[in-house]
Coordinates of C-alpha atoms in Angstrom, one line a residue:
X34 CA 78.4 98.5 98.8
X35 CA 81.2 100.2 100.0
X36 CA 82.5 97.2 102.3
X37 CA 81.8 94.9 99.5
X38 CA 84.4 97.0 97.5
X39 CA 87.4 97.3 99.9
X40 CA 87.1 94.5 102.3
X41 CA 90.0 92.5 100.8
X42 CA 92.1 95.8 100.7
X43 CA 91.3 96.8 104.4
X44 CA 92.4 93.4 105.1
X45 CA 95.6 94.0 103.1
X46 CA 96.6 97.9 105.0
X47 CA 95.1 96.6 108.2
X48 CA 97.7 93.4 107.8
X49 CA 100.8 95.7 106.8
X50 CA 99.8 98.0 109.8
X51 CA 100.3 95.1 111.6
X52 CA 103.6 94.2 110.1
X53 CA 105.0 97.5 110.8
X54 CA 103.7 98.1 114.3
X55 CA 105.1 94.2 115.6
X56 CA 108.5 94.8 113.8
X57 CA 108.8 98.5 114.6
X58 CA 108.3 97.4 118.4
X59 CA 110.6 94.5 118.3
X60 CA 113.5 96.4 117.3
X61 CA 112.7 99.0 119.9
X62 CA 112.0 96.8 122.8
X63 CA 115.6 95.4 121.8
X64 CA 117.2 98.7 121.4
X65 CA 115.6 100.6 124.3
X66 CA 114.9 98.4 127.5
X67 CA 118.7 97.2 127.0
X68 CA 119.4 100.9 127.1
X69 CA 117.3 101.8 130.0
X70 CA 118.8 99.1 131.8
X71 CA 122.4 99.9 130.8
X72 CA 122.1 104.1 131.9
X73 CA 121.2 102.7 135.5
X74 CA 124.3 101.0 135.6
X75 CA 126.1 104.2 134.1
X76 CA 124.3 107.2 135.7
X77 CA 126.6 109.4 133.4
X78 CA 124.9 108.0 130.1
X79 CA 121.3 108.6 131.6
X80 CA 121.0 112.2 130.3
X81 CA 122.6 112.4 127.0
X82 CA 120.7 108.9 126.6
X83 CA 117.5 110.1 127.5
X84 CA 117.7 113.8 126.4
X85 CA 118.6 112.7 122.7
X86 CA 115.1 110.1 123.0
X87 CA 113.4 113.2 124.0
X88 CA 114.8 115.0 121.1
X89 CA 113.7 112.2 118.6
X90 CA 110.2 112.2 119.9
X91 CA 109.6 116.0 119.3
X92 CA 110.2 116.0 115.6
X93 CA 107.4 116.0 113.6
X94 CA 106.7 112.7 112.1
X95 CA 106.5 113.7 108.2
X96 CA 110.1 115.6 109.0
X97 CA 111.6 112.5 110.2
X98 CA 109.9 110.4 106.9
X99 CA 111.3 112.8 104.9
X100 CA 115.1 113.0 106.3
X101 CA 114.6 109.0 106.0
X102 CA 114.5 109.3 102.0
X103 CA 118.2 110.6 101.2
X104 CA 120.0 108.1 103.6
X105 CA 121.2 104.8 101.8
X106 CA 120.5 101.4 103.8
X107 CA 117.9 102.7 106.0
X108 CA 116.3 105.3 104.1
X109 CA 114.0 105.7 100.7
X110 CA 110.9 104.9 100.3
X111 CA 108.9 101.9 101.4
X112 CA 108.4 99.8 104.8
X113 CA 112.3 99.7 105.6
X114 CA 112.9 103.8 106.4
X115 CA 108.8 103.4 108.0
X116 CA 110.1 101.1 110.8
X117 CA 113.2 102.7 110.9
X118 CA 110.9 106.3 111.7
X119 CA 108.2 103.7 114.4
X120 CA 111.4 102.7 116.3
X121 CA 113.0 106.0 116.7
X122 CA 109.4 107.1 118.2
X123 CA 109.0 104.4 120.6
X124 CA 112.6 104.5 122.4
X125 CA 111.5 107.3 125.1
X126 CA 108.8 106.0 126.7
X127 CA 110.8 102.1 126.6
X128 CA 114.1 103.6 127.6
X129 CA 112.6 106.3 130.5
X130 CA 110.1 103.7 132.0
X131 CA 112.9 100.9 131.8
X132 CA 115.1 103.5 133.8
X133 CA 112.6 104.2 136.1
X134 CA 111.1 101.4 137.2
X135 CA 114.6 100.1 138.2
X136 CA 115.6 103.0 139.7
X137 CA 112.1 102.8 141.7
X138 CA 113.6 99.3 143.4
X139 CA 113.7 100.2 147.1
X140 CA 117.2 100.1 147.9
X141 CA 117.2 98.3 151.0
X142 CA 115.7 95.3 148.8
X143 CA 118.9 95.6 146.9
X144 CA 121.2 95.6 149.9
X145 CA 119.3 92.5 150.7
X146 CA 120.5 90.6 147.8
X147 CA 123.8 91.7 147.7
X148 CA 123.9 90.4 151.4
X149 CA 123.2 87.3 149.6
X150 CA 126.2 87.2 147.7
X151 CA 123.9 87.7 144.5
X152 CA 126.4 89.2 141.2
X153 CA 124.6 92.4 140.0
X154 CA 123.3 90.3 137.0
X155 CA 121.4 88.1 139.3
X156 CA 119.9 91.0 141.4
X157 CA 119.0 92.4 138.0
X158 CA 117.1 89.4 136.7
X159 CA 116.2 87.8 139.6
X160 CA 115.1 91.0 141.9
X161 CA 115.4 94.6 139.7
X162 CA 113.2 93.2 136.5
X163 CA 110.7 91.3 137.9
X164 CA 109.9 94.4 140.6
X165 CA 109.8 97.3 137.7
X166 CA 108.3 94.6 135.1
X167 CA 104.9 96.3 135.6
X168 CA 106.4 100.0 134.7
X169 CA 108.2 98.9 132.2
X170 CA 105.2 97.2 129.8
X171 CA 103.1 100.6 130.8
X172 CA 105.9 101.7 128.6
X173 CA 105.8 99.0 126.0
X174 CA 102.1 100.2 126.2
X175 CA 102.8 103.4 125.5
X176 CA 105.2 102.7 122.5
X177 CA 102.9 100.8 120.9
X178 CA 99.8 102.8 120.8
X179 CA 102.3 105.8 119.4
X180 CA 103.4 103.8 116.8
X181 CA 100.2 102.5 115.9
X182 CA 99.2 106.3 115.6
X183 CA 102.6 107.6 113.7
X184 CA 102.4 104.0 111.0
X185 CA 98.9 105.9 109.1
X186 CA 101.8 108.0 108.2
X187 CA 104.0 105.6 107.1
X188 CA 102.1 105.6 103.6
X189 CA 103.3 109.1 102.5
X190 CA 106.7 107.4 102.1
X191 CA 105.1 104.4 100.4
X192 CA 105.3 102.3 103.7
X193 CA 101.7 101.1 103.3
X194 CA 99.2 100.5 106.1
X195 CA 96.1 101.8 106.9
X196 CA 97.2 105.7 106.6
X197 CA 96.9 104.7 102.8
X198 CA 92.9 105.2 103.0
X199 CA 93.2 108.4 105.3
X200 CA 95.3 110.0 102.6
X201 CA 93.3 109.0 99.7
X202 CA 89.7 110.0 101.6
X203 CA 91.1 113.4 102.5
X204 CA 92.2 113.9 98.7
X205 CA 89.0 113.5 98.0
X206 CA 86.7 114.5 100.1
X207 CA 85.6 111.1 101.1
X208 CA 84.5 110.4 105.0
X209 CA 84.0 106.4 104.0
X210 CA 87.7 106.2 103.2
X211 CA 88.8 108.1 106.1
X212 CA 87.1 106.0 108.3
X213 CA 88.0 103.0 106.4
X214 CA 91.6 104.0 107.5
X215 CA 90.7 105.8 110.8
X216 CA 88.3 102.9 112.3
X217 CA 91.0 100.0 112.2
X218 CA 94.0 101.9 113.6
X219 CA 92.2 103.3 116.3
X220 CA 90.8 99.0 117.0
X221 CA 94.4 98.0 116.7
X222 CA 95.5 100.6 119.3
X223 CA 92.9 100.0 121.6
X224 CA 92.9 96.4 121.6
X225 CA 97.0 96.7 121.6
X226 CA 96.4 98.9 125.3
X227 CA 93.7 96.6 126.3
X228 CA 96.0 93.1 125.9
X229 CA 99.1 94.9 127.1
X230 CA 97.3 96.3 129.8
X231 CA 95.8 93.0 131.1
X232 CA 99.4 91.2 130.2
X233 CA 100.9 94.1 132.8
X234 CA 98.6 93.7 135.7
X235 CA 98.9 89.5 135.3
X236 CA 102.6 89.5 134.9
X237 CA 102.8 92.2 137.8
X238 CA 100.8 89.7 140.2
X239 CA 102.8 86.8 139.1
X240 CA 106.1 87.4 137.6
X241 CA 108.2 87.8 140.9
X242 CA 106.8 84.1 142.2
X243 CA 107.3 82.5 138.5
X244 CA 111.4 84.1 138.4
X245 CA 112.2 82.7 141.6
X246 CA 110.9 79.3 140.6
X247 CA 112.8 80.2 137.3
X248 CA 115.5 82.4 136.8
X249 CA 115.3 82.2 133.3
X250 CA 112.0 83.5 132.8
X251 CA 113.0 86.9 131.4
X252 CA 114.7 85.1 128.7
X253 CA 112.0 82.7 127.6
X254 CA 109.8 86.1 127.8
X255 CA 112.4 87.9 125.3
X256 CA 112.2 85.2 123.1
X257 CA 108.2 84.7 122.7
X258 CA 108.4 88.0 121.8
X259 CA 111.0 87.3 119.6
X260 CA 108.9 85.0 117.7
X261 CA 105.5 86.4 118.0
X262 CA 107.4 89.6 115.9
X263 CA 108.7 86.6 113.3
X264 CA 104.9 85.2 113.2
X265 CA 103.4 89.0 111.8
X266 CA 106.0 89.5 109.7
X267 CA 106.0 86.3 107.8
X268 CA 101.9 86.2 108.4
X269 CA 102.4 89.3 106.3
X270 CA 105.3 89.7 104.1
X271 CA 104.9 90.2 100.8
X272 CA 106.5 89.0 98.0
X273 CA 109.8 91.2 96.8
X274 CA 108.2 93.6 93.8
X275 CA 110.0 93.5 90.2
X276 CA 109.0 97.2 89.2
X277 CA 107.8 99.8 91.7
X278 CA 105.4 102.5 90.5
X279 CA 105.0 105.8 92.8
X280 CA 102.7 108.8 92.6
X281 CA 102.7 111.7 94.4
X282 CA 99.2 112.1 97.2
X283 CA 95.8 113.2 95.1
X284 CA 93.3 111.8 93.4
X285 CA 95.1 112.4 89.8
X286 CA 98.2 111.2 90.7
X287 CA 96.6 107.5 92.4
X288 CA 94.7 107.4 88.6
X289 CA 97.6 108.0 86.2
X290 CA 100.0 106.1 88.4
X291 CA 97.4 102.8 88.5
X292 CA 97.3 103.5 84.7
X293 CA 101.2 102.9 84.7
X294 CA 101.0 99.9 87.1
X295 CA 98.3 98.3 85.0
X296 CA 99.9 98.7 81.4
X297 CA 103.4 97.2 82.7
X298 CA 101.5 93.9 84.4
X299 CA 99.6 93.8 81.3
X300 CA 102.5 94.0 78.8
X301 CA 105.1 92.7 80.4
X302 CA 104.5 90.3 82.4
X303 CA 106.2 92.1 85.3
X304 CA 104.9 92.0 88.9
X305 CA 104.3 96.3 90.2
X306 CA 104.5 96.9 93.5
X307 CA 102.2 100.6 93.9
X308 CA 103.2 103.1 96.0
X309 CA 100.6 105.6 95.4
X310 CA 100.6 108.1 97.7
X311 CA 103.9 109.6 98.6
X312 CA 104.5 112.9 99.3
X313 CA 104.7 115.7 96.6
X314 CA 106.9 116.6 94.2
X315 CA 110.6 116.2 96.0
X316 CA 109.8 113.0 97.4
X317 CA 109.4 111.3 93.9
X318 CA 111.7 112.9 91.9
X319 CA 114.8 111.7 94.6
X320 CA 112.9 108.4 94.8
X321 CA 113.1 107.6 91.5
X322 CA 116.4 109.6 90.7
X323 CA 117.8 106.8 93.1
X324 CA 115.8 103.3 91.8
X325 CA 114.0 103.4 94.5
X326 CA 111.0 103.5 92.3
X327 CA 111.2 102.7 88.4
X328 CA 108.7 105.5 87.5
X329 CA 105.9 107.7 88.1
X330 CA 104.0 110.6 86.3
X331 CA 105.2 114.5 86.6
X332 CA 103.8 117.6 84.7
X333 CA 106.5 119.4 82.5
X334 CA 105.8 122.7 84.4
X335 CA 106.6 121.7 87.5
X336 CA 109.4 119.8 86.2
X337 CA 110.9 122.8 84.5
X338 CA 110.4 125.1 87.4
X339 CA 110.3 123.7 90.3
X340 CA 112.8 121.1 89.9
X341 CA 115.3 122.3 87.4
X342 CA 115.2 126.0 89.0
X343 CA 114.0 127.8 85.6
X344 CA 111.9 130.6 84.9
X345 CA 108.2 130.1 83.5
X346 CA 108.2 130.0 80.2
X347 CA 104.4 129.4 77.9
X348 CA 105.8 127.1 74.8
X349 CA 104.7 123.6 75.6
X350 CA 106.9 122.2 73.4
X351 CA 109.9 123.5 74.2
X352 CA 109.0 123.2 78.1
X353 CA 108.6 119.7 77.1
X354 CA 112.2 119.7 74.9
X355 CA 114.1 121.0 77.8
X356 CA 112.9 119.3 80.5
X357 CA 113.7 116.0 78.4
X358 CA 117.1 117.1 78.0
X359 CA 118.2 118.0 81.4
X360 CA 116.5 115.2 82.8
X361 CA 118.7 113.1 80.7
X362 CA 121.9 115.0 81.4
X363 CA 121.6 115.6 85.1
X364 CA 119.5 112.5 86.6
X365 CA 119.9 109.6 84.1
X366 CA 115.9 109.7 84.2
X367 CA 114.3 109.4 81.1
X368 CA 110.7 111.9 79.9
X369 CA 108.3 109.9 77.7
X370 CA 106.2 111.2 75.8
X371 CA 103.3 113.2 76.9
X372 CA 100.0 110.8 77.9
X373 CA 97.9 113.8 76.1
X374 CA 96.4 116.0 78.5
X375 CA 97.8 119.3 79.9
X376 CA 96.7 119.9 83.8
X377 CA 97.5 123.3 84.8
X378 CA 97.8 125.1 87.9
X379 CA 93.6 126.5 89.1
X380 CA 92.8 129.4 91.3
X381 CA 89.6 127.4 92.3
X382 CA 86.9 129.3 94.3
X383 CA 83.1 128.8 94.9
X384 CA 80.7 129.3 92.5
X385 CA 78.1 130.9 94.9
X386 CA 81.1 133.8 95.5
X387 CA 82.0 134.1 91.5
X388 CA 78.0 134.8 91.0
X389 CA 77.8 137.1 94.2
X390 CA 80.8 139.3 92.9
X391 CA 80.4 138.9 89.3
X392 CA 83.9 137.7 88.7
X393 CA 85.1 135.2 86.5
X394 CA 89.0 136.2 85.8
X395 CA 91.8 136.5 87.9
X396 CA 92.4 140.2 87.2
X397 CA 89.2 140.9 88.5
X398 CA 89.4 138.6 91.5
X399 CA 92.6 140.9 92.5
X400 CA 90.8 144.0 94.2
X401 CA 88.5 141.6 96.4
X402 CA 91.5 139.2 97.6
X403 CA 92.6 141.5 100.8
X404 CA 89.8 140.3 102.7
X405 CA 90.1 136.6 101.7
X406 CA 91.9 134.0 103.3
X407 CA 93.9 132.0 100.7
X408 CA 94.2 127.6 101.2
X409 CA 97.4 126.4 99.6
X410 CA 99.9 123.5 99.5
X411 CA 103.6 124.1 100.7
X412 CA 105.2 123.4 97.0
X413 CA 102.7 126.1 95.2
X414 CA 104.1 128.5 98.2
X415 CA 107.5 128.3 97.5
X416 CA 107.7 127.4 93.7
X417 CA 108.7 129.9 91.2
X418 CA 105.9 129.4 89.3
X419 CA 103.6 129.1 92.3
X420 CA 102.2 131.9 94.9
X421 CA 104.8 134.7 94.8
X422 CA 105.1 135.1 91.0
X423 CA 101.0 134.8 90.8
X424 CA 100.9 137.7 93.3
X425 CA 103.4 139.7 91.8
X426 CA 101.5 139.2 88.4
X427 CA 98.2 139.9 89.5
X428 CA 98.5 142.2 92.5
X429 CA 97.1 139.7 94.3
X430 CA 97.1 140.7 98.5
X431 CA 95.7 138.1 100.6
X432 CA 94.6 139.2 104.3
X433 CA 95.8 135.4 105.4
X434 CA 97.2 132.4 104.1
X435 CA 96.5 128.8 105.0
X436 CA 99.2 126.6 104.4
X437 CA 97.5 122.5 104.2
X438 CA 97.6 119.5 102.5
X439 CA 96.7 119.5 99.1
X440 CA 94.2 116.8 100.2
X441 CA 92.4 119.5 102.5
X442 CA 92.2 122.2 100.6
X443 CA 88.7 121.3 98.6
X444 CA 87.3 120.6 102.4
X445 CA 88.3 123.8 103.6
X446 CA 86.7 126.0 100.5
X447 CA 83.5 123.8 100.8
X448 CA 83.5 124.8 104.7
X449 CA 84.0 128.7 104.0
X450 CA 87.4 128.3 105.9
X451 CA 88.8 130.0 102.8
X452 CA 88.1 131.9 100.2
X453 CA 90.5 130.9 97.1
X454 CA 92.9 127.7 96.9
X455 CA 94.9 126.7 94.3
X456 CA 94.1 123.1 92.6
X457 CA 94.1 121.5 89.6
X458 CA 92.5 122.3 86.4
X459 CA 91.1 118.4 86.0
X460 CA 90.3 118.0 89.7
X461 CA 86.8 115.7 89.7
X462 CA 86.0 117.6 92.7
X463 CA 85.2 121.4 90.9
X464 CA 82.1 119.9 89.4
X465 CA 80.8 118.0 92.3
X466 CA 81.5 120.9 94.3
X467 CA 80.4 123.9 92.2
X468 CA 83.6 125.9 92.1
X469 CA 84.5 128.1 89.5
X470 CA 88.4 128.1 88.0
X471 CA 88.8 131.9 88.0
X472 CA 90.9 132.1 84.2
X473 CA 94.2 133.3 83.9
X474 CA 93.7 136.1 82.0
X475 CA 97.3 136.7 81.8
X476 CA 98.5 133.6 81.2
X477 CA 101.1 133.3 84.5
X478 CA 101.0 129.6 84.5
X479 CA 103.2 127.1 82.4
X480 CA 102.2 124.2 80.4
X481 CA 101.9 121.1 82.6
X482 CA 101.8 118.1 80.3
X483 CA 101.7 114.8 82.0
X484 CA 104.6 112.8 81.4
X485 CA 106.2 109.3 83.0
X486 CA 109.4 109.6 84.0
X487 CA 111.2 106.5 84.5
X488 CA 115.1 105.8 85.8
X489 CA 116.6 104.6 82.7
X490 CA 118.9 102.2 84.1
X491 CA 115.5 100.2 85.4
X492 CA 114.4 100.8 81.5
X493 CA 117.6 99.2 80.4
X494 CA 117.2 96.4 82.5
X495 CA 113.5 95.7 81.6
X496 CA 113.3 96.7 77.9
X497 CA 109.6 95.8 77.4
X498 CA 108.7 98.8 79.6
X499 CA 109.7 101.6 77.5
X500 CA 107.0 100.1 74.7
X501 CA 104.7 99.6 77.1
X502 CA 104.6 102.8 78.5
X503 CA 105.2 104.6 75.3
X504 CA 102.1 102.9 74.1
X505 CA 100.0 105.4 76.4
X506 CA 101.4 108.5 74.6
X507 CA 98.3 110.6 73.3
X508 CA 96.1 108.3 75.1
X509 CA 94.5 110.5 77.6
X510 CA 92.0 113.6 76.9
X511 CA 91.2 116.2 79.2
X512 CA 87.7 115.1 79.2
X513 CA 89.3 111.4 80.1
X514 CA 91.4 112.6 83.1
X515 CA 88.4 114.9 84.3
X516 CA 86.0 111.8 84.2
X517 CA 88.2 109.4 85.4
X518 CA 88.8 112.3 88.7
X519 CA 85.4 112.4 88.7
X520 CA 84.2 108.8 88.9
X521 CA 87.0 108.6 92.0
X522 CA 85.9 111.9 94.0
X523 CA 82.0 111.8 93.3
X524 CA 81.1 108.0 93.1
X525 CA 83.6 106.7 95.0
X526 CA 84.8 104.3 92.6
X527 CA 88.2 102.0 93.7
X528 CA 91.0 103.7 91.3
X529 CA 91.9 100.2 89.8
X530 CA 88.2 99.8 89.2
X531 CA 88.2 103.4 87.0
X532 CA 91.7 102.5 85.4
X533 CA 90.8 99.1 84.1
X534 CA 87.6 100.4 82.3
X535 CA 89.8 103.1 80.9
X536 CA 91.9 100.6 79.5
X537 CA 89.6 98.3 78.3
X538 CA 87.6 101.3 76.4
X539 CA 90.7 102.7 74.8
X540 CA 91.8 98.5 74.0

C-alpha cells in the first residue's frame, strides 16, 4: 500500500538525487583534479590550496546550506546553492588524491621522459596521469559517495532529492518514509562505489597501454564525462516553476503549504513549484523577503517576536495588526488574512507521567522539572517568546536540555529520552501518542494565527493570487488542522492526498 502510494514520487527524489550528485561532481572534477594538478607544479599553492579544502570539508553541512541562502547568484533556496554546497564538499578528497597520486610518480620514471625530450605537458598526459589515474578515481570515489550522503540534505534548502522523505518521516514519526529516503541514497552510493570501483581497477590495468597508443585519451575521457553529466541533467530537469511555494520542516507546515500550492494551480492556472521542507523560521522569511519563494504560511506570534524583535503581547488582533504593518513597511511582504486557526506554542509530555504525578498545568509541572531532561528546537531556545521567558515565568529549572530537530522531538518523548518538549498545540502526533499539553495557566504564550505571507512584488505581477489565497481566509478550524496532522502522522496519508479532500469538502 505504501509503495503503491509513493512509487512515482521516489522515482521523482531518487531522479533529482541523481541530478544533483552527476552535476555536483562534474563541476568538482573540473574544479579540483585541475587544481591538484596545478599545486604540483607550484609546490607553494599546495598548502593554502589544500588547507582551505580541508577547511571547507569540516563545516557542518546545514551551516554551509544556510550561509548559501543570503549570497546572490549562487545562493537561496533551491538546487542552484545545493550543488554549489555538493561541490565545495567533494574538492578535498579530488584535489588531495590528484596531488598525490602525481606526486607518487617515481621520479626516475620522470627523468626518463624528460631524457626523451618530452615538454612537461606531455610527461603529464602521457606518463604522470595515466600512472596516478587509479588514486585519483579512489578519490572521485570518495567525492561521490560524500555527496550522495550530504544531497538528503539538500532538501532543507528546497534542493529536492531523496532527504525530502527522511525529513518528512522524522517529522512524523514515520520509519516507512525514512526508509523510503534512506534505502535509495544508500543504493545510489553503493552502486556509485561499486561502478567507480570496477571503472578504477579496469582503467588502472589498461589506461597506460591505451594513452601510448593514444595521447589523447584523457581528453576523450574528460569529455564522456562531460556528457554523461549533460545526459542526468537533461534526463532530469524540470521545467522552470511560475510560483514557488515554501514551508518551513513539520508535518503542519508540508499541509498548509500544499493547501497554498493547490488553491494557486486551481485558480489560476499557474504552475507551483513546492518546496516543502526548508528549514525553520529564518530560512523562509529571507527566502521569501528576496522572491526566492512567492509565499508560505507563518504564525503571527512568531512573526511578532521572533522576527520583528518585540515583546509578547496576548491580543490577537492587534498581534495580527502590527505584524501586517511592519511586514509591509520593512519587507515589502504582504500578511493575508488569517486561514482560521490559532496554533500555539505546547509544553507536550506523556500522558502515563501527567497521571503518575497528578499534573495537568504548567505551574504544577514547575517543582518536578529539575530532574527532567527538556527536548527542544533551536528557535524555541533562543526566541523571546520561547524557553528563557517560559522559565522565567514559571520557575521552570531543567536538570538538562536537549537541543534537536523539531522532527525528533515526539521520538525522543515516546523513547523516555526526555521528559517535556515543546510542540505544537495541533500536532496529529499528541493523540496517536498519548501526550498531555500541560496548559498555560498563566498565559505566557502569544497568539499564533496562521497566516500566508506572500512578496508583494510577485502578488503584483500575478494578480489572481491575492484572490486565490484570500479565498482561504476563515477556512481552516482547529479541529481541521488537527485532523488533517492527524491523517498525515497516524495513517500515513500522502499530504496532497489529505489537502485535496480538504478542498474538495470545504468546495
Amino acid at each position: 500500500m505504501f509503495f503503491s502510494r509513493y512509487t512515482p514520487e521516489i522515482l521523482l527524489r531518487t531522479g533529482e538525487h541523481l541530478m544533483l550528485v552527476a552535476i555536483a561532481m562534474g563541476i568538482a572534477i573540473t574544479i579540483g583534479i585541475p587544481l591538484g594538478i596545478l599545486i604540483t607544479r607550484q609546490p607553494k599553492l599546495a598548502q593554502p590550496i589544500l588547507a582551505l579544502a580541508n577547511a571547507i570539508q569540516t563545516i557542518p553541512s546545514l551551516a554551509i546550506f544556510g550561509f548559501l541562502i543570503s549570497l546572490p547568484f549562487i545562493g537561496g533556496i533551491g538546487k542552484i546553492p545545493a550543488i554549489v554546497a555538493l561541490t565545495l564538499y567533494a574538492l578535498l578528497p579530488l584535489i588531495r588524491n590528484t596531488y598525490i597520486g602525481i606526486k607518487s610518480v617515481d621520479p626516475a620514471i620522470r627523468e626518463a621522459g624528460k631524457a626523451m625530450g618530452m615538454t612537461d605537458w606531455q610527461l603529464l598526459f602521457q606518463v604522470e596521469i595515466p600512472l596516478a589515474l587509479g588514486v585519483i578515481l579512489a578519490g572521485v570515489r570518495v567525492a561521490t559517495v560524500i555527496s550522495v550522503g550530504i544531497a538528503t540534505i539538500a532538501a532543507a534548502i528546497g534542493g529536492g532529492g531523496l532527504g525530502v522523505f527522511i525529513f518528512r518521516g522524522l517529522s512524523t514519526v514515520n520509519n516507512s518514509l525514512i526508509l523510503a529516503g534512506a534505502v535509495p541514497a544508500a543504493f545510489i552510493a553503493l552502486a556509485a562505489d561499486l561502478s567507480l570501483g570496477w571503472l578504477e581497477k579496469s582503467l588502472t590495468r589498461q589506461t597506460e597501454k591505451r594513452v601510448k597508443g593514444n595521447p589523447k585519451f584523457a581528453i576523450y575521457l574528460g569529455i564522456l564525462t562531460f556528457f554523461l553529466v549533460g545526459f542526468f541533467a537533461l534526463a532530469f530537469r524540470q521545467t522552470p516553476p511560475t510560483i514557488i511555494i515554501g514551508s518551513k520542516n513539520f508535518t503542519e507546515q508540508f499541509i498548509l503549504g500544499e493547501l497554498l500550492a493547490q488553491q494557486i494551480e486551481s485558480h489560476t492556472g499557474l504552475k507551483v513549484d513546492r518546496r516543502l521542507n526548508l528549514g525553520g523560521t529564518f530560512i523562509c522569511h529571507e527566502a521569501v523577503k528576496a522572491g526566492k519563494i512567492a509565499g508560505y504560511v507563518e504564525y503571527t506570534g512568531t512573526a511578532f517576536t521572533a522576527v520583528l524583535k518585540q515583546k509578547p503581547i496576548s491580543d490577537p488582533s492587534s498581534v495580527y495588526e502590527q505584524v501586517k504593518q511592519q511586514y509591509n513597511d520593512q519587507f515589502n511582504l504582504e500578511v493575508m488574512p488569517p486561514l482560521g486557526f490559532n496554533n500555539t506554542y505546547a509544553m507536550i509530555i506523556r500522558g502515563e507521567d501527567a497521571k503518575r504525578l497528578q499534573i495537568r498545568t504548567l505551574s504544577e509541572a514547575a517543582k518536578y522539572t529539575p530532574q527532567w531532561t527538556g527536548g527542544f528546537g533551536y528557535e524555541f531556545l533562543e526566541r523571546d517568546d520561547g524557553y528563557p521567558g517560559l522559565a522565567k515565568t514559571y520557575g521552570l529549572k531543567l536538570a538538562k536540555i536537549e537541543q534537536m530537530e523539531l522532527g525528533l522531538i515526539y521520538q525522543a518523548l515516546k523513547e523516555k529520552q526526555v521528559n517535556i518538549v515543546a510542540g505544537n498545540s495541533t500536532d496529529g502526533l499528541i493523540t496517536v501518542l498519548k501526550l498531555v499539553i500541560l496548559e498555560d495557566d498563566k498565559q505566557y504564550f502569544p497568539p499564533y494565527e496562521a497566516v500566508p505571507i506572500f512578496n508583494q512584488a510577485i502578488l503584483n505581477q500575478y494578480p489572481d493570487l491575492r484572490t486565490a489565497i484570500n479565498q482561504l481566509a476563515g477556512l481552516i478550524s482547529t479541529e481541521d488542522i488537527q485532523k488533517m496532522n492527524y491523517e498525515v502522522d497516524n495513517q500515513s496519508r500522502p499530504v496532497e492526498e489529505v489537502v485535496r479532500q480538504f478542498l474538495e469538502s470545504k468546495h
